[in-house]
CSV table of N, CA and C in Angstrom, one decimal:
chain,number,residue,atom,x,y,z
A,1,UNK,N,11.0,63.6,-202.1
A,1,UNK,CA,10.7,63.7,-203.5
A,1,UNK,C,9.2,63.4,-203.7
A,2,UNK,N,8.6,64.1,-204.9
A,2,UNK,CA,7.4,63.4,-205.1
A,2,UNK,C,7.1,62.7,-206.5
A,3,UNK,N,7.2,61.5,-206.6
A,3,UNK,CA,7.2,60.7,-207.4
A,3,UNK,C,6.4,60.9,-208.3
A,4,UNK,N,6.3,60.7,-209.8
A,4,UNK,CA,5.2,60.3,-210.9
A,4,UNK,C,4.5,59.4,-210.7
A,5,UNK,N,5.4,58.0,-210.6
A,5,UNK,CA,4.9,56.6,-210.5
A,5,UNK,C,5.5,55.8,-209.5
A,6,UNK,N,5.0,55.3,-208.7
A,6,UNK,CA,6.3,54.4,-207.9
A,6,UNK,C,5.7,52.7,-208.7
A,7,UNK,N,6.8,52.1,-209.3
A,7,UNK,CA,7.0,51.3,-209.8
A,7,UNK,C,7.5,50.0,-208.8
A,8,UNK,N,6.2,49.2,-208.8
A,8,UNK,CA,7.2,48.1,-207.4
A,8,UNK,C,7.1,46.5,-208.3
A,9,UNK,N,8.3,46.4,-208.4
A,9,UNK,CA,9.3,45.0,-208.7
A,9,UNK,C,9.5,43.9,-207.8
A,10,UNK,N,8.4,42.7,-207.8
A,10,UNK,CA,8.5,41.9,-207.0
A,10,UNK,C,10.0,40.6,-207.5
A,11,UNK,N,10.1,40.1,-206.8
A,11,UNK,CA,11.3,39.2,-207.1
A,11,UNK,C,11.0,38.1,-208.3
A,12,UNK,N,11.9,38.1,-209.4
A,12,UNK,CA,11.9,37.2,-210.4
A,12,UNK,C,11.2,35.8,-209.7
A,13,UNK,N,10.4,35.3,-210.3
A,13,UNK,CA,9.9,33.4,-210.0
A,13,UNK,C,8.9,34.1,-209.3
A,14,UNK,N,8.7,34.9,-208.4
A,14,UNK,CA,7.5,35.3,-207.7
A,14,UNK,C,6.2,36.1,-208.9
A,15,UNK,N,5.1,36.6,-208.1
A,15,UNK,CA,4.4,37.3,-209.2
A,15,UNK,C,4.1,38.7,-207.9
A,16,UNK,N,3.2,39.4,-208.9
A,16,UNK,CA,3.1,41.2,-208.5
A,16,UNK,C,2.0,41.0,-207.3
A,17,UNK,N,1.4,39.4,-206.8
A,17,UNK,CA,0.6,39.4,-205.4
A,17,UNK,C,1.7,39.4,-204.7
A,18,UNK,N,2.9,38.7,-204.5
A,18,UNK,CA,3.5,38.9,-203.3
A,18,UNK,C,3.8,40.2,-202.8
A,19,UNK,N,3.4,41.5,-203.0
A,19,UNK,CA,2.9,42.5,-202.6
A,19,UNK,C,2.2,42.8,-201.8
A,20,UNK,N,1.3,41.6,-201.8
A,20,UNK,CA,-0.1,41.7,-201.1
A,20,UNK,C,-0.9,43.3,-201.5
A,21,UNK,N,-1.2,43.9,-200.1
A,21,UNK,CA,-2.0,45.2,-200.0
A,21,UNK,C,-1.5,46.7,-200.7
A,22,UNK,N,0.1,46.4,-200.7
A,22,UNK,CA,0.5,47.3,-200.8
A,22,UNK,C,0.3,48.2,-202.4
A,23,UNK,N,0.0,48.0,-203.0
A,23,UNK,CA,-0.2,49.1,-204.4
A,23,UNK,C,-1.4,49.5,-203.6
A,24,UNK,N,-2.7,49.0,-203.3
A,24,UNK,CA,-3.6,49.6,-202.6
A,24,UNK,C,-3.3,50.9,-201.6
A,25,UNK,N,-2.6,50.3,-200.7
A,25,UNK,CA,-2.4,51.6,-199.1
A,25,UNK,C,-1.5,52.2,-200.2
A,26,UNK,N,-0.7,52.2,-201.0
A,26,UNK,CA,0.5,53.5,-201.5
A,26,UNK,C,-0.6,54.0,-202.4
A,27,UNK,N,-1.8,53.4,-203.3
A,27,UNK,CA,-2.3,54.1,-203.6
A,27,UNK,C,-3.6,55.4,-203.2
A,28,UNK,N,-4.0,54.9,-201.6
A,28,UNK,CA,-4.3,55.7,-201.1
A,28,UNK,C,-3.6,57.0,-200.3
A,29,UNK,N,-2.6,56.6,-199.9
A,29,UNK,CA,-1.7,58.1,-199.8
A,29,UNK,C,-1.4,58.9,-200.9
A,30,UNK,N,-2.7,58.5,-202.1
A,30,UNK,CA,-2.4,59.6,-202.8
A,30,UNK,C,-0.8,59.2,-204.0
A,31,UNK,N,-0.5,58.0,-204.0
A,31,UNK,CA,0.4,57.6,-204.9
A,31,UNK,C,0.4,57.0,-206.2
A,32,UNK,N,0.5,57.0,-207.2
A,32,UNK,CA,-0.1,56.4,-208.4
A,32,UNK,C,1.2,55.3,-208.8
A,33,UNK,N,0.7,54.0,-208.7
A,33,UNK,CA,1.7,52.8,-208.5
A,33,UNK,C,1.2,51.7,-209.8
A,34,UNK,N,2.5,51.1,-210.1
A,34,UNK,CA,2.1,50.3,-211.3
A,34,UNK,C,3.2,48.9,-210.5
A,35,UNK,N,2.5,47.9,-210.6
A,35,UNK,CA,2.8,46.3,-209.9
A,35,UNK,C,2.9,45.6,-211.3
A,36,UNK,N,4.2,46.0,-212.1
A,36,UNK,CA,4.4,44.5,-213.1
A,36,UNK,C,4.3,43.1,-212.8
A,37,UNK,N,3.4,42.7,-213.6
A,37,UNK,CA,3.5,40.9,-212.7
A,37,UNK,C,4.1,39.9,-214.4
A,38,UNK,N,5.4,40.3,-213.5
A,38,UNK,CA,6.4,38.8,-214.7
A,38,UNK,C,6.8,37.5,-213.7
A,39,UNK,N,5.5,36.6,-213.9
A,39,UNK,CA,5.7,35.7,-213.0
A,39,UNK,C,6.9,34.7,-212.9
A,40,UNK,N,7.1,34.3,-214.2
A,40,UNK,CA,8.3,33.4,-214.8
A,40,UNK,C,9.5,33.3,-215.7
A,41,UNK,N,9.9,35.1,-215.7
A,41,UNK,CA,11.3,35.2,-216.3
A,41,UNK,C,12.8,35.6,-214.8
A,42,UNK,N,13.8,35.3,-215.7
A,42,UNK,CA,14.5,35.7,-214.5
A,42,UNK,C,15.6,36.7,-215.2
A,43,UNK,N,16.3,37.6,-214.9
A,43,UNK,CA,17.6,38.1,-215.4
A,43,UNK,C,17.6,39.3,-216.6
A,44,UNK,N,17.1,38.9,-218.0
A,44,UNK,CA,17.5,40.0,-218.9
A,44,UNK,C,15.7,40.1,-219.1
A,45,UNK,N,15.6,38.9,-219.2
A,45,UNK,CA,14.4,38.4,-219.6
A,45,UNK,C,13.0,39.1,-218.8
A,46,UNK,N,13.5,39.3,-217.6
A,46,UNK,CA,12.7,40.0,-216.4
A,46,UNK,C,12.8,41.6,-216.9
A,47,UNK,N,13.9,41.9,-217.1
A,47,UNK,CA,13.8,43.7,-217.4
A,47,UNK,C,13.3,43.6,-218.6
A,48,UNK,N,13.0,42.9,-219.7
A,48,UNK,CA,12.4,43.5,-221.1
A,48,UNK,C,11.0,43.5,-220.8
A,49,UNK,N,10.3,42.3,-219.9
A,49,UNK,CA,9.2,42.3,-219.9
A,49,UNK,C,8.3,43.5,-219.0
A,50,UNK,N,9.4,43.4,-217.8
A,50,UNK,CA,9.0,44.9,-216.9
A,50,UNK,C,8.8,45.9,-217.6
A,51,UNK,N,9.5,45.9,-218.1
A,51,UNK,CA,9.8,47.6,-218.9
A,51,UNK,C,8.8,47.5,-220.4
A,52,UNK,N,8.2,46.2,-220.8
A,52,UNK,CA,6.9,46.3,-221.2
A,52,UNK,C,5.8,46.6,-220.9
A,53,UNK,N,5.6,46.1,-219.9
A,53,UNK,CA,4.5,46.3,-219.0
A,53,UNK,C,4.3,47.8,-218.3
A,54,UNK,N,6.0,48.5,-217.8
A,54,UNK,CA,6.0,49.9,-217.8
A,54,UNK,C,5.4,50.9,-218.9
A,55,UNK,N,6.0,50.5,-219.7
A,55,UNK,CA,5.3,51.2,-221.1
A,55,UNK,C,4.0,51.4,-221.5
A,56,UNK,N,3.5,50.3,-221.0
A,56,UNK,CA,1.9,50.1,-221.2
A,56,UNK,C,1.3,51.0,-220.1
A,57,UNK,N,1.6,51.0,-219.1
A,57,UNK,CA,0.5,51.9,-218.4
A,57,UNK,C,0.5,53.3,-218.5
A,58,UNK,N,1.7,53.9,-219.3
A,58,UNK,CA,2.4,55.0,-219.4
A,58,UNK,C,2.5,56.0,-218.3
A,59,UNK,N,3.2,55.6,-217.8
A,59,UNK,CA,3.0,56.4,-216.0
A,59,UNK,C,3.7,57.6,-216.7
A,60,UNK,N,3.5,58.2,-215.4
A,60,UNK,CA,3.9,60.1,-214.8
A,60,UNK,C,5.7,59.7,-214.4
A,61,UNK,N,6.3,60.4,-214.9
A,61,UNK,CA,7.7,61.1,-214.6
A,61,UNK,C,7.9,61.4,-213.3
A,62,UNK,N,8.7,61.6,-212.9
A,62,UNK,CA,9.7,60.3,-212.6
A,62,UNK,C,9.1,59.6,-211.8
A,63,UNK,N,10.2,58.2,-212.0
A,63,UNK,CA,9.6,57.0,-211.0
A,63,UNK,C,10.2,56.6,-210.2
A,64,UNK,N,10.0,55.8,-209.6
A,64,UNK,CA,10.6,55.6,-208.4
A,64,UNK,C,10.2,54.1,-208.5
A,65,UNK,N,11.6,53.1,-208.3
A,65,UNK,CA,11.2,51.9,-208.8
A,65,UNK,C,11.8,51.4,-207.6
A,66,UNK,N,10.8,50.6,-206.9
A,66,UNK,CA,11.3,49.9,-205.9
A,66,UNK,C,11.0,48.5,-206.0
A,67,UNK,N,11.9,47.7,-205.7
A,67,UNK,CA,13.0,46.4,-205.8
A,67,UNK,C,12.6,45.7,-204.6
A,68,UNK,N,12.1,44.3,-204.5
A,68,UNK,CA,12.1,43.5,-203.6
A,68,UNK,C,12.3,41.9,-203.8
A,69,UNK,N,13.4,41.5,-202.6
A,69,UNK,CA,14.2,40.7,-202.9
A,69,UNK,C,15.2,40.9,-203.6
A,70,UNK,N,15.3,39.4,-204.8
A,70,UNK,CA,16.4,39.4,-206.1
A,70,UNK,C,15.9,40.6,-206.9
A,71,UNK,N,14.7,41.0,-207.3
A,71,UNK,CA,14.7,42.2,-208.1
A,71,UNK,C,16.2,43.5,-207.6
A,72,UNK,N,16.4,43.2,-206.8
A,72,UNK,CA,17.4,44.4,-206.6
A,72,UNK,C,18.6,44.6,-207.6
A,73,UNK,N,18.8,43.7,-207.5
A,73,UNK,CA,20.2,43.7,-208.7
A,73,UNK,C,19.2,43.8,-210.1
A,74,UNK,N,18.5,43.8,-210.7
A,74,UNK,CA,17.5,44.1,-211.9
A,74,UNK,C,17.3,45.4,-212.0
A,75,UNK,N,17.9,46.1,-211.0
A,75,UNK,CA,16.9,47.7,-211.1
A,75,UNK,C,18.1,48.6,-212.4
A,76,UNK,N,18.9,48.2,-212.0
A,76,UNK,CA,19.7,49.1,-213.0
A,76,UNK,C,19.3,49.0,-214.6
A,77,UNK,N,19.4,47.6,-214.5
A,77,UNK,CA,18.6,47.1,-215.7
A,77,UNK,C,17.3,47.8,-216.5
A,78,UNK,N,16.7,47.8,-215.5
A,78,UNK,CA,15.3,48.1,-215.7
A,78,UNK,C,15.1,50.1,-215.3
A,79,UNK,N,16.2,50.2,-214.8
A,79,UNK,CA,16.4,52.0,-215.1
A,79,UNK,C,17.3,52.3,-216.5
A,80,UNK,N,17.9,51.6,-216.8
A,80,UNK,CA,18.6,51.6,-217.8
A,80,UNK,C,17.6,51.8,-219.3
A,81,UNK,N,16.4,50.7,-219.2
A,81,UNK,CA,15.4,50.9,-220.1
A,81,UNK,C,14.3,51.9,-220.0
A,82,UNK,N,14.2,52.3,-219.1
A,82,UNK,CA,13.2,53.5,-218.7
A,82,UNK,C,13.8,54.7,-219.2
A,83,UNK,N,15.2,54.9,-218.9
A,83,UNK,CA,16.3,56.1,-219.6
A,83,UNK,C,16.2,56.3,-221.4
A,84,UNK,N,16.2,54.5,-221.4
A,84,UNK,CA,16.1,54.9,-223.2
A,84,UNK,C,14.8,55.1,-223.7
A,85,UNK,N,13.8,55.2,-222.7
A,85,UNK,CA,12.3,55.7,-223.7
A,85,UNK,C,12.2,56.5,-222.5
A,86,UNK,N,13.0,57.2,-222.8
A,86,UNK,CA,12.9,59.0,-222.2
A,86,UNK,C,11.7,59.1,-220.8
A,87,UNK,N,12.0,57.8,-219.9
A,87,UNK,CA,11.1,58.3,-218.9
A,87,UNK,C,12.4,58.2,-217.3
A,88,UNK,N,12.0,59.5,-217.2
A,88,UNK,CA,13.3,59.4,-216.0
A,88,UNK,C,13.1,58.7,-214.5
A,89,UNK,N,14.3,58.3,-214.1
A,89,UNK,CA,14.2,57.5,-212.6
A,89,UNK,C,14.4,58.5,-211.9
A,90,UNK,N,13.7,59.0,-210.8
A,90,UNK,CA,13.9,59.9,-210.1
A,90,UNK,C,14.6,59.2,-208.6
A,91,UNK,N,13.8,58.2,-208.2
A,91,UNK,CA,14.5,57.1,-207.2
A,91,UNK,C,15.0,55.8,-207.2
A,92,UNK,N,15.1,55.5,-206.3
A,92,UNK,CA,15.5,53.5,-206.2
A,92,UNK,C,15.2,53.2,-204.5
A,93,UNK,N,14.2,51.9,-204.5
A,93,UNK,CA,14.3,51.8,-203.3
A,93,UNK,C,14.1,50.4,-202.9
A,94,UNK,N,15.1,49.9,-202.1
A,94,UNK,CA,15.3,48.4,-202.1
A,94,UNK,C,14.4,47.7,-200.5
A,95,UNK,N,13.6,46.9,-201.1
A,95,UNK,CA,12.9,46.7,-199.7
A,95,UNK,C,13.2,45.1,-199.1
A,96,UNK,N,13.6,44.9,-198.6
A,96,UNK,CA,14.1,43.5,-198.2
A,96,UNK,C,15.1,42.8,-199.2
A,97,UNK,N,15.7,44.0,-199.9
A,97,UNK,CA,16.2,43.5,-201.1
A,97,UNK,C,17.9,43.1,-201.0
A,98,UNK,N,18.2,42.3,-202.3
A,98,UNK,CA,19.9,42.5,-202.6
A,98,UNK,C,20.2,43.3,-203.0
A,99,UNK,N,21.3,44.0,-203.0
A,99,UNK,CA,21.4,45.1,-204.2
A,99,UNK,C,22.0,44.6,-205.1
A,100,UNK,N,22.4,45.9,-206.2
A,100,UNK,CA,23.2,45.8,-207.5
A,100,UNK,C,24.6,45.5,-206.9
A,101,UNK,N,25.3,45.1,-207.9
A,101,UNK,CA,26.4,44.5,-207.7
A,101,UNK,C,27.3,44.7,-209.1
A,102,UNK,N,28.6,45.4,-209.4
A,102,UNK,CA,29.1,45.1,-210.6
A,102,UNK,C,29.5,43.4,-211.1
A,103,UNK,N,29.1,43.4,-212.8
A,103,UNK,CA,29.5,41.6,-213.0
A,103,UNK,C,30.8,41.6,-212.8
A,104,UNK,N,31.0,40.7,-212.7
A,104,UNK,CA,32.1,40.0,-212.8
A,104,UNK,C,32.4,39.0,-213.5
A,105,UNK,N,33.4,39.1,-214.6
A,105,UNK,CA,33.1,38.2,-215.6
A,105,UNK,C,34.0,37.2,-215.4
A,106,UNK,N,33.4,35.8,-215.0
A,106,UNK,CA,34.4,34.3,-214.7
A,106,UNK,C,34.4,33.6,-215.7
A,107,UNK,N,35.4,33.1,-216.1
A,107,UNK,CA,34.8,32.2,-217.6
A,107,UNK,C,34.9,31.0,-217.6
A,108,UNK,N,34.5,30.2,-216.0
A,108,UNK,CA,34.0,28.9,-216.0
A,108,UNK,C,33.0,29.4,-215.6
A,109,UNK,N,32.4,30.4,-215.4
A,109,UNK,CA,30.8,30.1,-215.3
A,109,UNK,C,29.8,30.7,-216.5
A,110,UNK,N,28.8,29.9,-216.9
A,110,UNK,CA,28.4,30.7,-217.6
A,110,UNK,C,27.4,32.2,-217.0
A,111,UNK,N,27.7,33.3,-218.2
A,111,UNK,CA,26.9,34.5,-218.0
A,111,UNK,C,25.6,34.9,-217.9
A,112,UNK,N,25.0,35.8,-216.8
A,112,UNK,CA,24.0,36.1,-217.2
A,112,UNK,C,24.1,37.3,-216.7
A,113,UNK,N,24.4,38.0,-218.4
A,113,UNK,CA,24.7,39.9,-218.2
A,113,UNK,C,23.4,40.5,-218.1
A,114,UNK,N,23.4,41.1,-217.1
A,114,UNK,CA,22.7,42.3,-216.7
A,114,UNK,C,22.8,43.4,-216.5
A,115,UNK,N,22.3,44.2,-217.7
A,115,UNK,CA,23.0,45.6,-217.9
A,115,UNK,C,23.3,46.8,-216.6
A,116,UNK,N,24.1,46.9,-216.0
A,116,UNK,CA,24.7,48.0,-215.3
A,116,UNK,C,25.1,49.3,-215.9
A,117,UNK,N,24.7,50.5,-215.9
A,117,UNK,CA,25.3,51.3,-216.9
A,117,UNK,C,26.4,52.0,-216.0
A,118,UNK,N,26.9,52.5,-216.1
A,118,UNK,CA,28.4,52.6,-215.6
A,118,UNK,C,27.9,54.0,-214.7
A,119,UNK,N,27.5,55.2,-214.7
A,119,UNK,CA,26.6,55.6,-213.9
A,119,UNK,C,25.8,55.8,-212.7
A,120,UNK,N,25.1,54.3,-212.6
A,120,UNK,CA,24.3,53.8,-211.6
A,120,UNK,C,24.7,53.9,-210.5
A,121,UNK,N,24.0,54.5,-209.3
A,121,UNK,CA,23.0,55.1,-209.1
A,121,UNK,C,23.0,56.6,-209.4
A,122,UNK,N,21.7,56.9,-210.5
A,122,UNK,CA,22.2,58.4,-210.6
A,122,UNK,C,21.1,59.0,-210.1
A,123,UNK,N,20.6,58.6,-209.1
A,123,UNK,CA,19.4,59.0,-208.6
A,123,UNK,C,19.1,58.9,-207.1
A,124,UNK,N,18.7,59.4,-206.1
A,124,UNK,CA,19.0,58.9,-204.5
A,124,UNK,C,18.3,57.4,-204.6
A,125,UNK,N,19.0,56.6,-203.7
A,125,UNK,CA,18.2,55.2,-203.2
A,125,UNK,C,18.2,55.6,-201.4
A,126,UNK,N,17.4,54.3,-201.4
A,126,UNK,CA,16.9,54.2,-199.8
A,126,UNK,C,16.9,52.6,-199.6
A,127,UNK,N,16.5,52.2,-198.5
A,127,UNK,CA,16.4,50.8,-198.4
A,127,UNK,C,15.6,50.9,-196.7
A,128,UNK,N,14.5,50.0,-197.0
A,128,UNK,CA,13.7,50.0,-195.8
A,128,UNK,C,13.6,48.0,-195.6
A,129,UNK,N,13.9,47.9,-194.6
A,129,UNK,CA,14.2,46.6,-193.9
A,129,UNK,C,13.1,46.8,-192.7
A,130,UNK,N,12.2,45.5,-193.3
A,130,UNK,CA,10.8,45.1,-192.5
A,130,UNK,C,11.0,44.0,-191.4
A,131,UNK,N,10.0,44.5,-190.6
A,131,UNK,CA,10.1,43.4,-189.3
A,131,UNK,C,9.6,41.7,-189.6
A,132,UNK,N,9.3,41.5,-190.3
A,132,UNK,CA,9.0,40.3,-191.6
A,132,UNK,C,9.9,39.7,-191.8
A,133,UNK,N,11.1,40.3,-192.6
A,133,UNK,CA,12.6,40.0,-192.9
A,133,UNK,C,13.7,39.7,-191.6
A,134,UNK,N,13.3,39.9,-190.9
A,134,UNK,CA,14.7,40.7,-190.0
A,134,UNK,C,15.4,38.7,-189.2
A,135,UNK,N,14.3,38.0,-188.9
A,135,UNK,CA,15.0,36.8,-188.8
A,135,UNK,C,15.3,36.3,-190.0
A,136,UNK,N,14.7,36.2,-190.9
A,136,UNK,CA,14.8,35.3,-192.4
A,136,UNK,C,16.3,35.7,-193.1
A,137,UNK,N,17.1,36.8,-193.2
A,137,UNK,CA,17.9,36.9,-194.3
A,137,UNK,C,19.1,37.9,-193.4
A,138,UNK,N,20.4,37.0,-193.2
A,138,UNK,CA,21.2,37.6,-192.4
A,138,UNK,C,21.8,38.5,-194.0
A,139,UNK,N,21.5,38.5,-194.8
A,139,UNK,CA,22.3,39.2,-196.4
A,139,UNK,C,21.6,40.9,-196.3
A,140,UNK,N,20.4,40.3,-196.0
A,140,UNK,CA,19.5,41.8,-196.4
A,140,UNK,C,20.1,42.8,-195.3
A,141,UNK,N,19.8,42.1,-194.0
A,141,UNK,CA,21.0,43.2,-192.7
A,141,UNK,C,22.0,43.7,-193.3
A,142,UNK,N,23.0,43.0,-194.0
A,142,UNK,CA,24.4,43.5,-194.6
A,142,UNK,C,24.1,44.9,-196.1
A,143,UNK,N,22.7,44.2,-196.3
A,143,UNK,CA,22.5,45.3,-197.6
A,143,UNK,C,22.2,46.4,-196.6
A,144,UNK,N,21.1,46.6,-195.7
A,144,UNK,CA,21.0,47.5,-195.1
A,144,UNK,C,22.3,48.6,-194.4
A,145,UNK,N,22.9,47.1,-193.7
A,145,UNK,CA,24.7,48.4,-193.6
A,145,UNK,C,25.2,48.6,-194.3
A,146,UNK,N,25.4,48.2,-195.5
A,146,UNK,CA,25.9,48.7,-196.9
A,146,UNK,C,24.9,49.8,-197.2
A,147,UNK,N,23.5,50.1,-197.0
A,147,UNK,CA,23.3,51.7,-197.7
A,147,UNK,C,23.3,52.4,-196.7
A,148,UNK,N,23.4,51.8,-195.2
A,148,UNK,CA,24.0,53.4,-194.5
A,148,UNK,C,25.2,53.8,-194.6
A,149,UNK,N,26.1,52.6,-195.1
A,149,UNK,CA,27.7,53.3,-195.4
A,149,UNK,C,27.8,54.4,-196.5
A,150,UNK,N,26.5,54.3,-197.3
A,150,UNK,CA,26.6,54.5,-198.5
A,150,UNK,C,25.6,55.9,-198.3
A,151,UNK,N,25.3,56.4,-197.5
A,151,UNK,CA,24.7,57.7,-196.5
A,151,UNK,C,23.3,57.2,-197.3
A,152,UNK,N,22.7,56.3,-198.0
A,152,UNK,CA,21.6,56.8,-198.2
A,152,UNK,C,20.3,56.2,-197.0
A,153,UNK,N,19.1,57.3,-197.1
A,153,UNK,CA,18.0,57.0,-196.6
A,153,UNK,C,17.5,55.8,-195.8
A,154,UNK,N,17.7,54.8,-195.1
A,154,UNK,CA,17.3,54.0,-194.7
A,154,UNK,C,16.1,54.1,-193.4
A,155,UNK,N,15.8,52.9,-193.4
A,155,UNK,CA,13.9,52.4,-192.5
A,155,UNK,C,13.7,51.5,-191.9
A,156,UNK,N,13.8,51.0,-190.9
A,156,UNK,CA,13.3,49.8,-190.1
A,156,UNK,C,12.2,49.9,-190.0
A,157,UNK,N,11.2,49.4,-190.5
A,157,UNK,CA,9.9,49.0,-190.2
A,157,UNK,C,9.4,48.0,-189.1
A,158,UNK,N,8.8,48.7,-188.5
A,158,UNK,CA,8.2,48.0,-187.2
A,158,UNK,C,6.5,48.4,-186.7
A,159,UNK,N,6.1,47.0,-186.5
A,159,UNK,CA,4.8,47.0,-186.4
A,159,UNK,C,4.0,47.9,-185.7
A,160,UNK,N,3.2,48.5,-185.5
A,160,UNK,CA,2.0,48.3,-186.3
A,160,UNK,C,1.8,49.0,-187.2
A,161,UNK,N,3.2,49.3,-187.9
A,161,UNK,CA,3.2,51.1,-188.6
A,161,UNK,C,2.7,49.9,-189.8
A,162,UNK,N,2.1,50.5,-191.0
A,162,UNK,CA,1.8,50.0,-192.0
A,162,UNK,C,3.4,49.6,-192.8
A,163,UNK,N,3.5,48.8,-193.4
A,163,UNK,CA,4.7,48.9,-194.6
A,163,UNK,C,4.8,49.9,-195.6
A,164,UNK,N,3.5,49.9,-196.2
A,164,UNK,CA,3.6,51.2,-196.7
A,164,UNK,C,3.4,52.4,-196.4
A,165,UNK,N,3.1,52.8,-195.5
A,165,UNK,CA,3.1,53.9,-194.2
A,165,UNK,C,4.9,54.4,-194.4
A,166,UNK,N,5.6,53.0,-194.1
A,166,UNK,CA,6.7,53.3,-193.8
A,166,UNK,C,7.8,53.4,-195.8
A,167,UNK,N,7.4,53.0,-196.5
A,167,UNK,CA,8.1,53.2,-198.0
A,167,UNK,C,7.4,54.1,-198.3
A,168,UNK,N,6.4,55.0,-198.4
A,168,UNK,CA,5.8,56.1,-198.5
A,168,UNK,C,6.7,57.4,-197.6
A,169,UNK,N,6.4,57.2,-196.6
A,169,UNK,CA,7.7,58.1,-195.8
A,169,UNK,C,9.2,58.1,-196.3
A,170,UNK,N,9.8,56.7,-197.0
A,170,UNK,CA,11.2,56.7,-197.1
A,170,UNK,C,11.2,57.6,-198.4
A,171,UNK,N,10.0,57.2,-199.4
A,171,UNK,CA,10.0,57.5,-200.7
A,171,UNK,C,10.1,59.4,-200.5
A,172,UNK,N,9.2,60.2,-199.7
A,172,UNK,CA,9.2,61.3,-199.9
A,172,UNK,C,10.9,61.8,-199.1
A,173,UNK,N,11.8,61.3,-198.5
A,173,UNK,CA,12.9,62.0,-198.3
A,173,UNK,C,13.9,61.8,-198.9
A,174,UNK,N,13.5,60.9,-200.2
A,174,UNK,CA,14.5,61.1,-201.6
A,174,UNK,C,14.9,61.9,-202.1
């Protein structure tokens, strides 16, 4: 696919540096990228302000919002709000990420609803798993065989290919 915008969502508590280089290299392949930096919300609070910040730059149709880390489970959220100001999600792409998950509602714990729309995913996803990650998070491996069960797109990133070398390639076989 060829994206409008690719939208990269760093993990709630973190900010839009933990990115490092990358809006830079995705934006020299010729990609026009927008790096929300919501340093200190977490949950609902994280998708209103994203999807502020979306608004403001007013990107190109469709986007492609890729998720890193806890942001994963926030993308529906935050495609949910993109849907209602008529800017379509063309992808999803989870990069060392958790994915979405339906809630589950326990009523000894308290809630923190985050909108899933019943829907989701209505757009291809991918998931690319970095040579970075690969000791650090036995969860992210599992999310990984969870989206090849799930036939979509997946990436092992291995050095010295660029990271974005390698989510630029995942992003065009959406």
């Amino acid at each position: 696919m060829t994206p409008g915008t690719v939208v990269l969502l760093h993990a709630p508590n973190a900010t839009a540096a933990s990115w490092g280089d990358m809006p830079e290299m995705l934006r020299s392949y010729g990609l026009d990228v927008v790096a929300p930096d919501v340093p200190d919300d977490t949950g609902t609070r994280y998708i209103a302000r994203v999807s502020l910040t979306i608004t403001a730059t007013d990107p190109a149709a469709p986007l492609v919002l890729v998720a890193h880390g806890a942001a994963g489970p926030l993308v529906p959220g935050v495609a949910l709000a993109q849907r209602a100001a008529h800017r379509p999600v063309g992808g999803y792409v989870f990069v060392d990420a958790d994915l979405p998950r339906p809630l589950r509602h326990d009523h000894d714990e308290p809630q923190n609803d985050v909108p899933m729309p019943p829907d989701w995913p209505e757009a291809p996803c991918g998931y690319l798993w970095t040579h970075a990650d690969r000791l650090a998070s036995p969860e992210h491996a599992q999310a990984l065989r969870e989206a090849r069960l799930r036939a979509w797109p997946t990436a092992e990133h291995d050095p010295p290919t660029a990271v974005a070398q390698s989510l630029s390639e995942l992003i065009a076989v959406l």
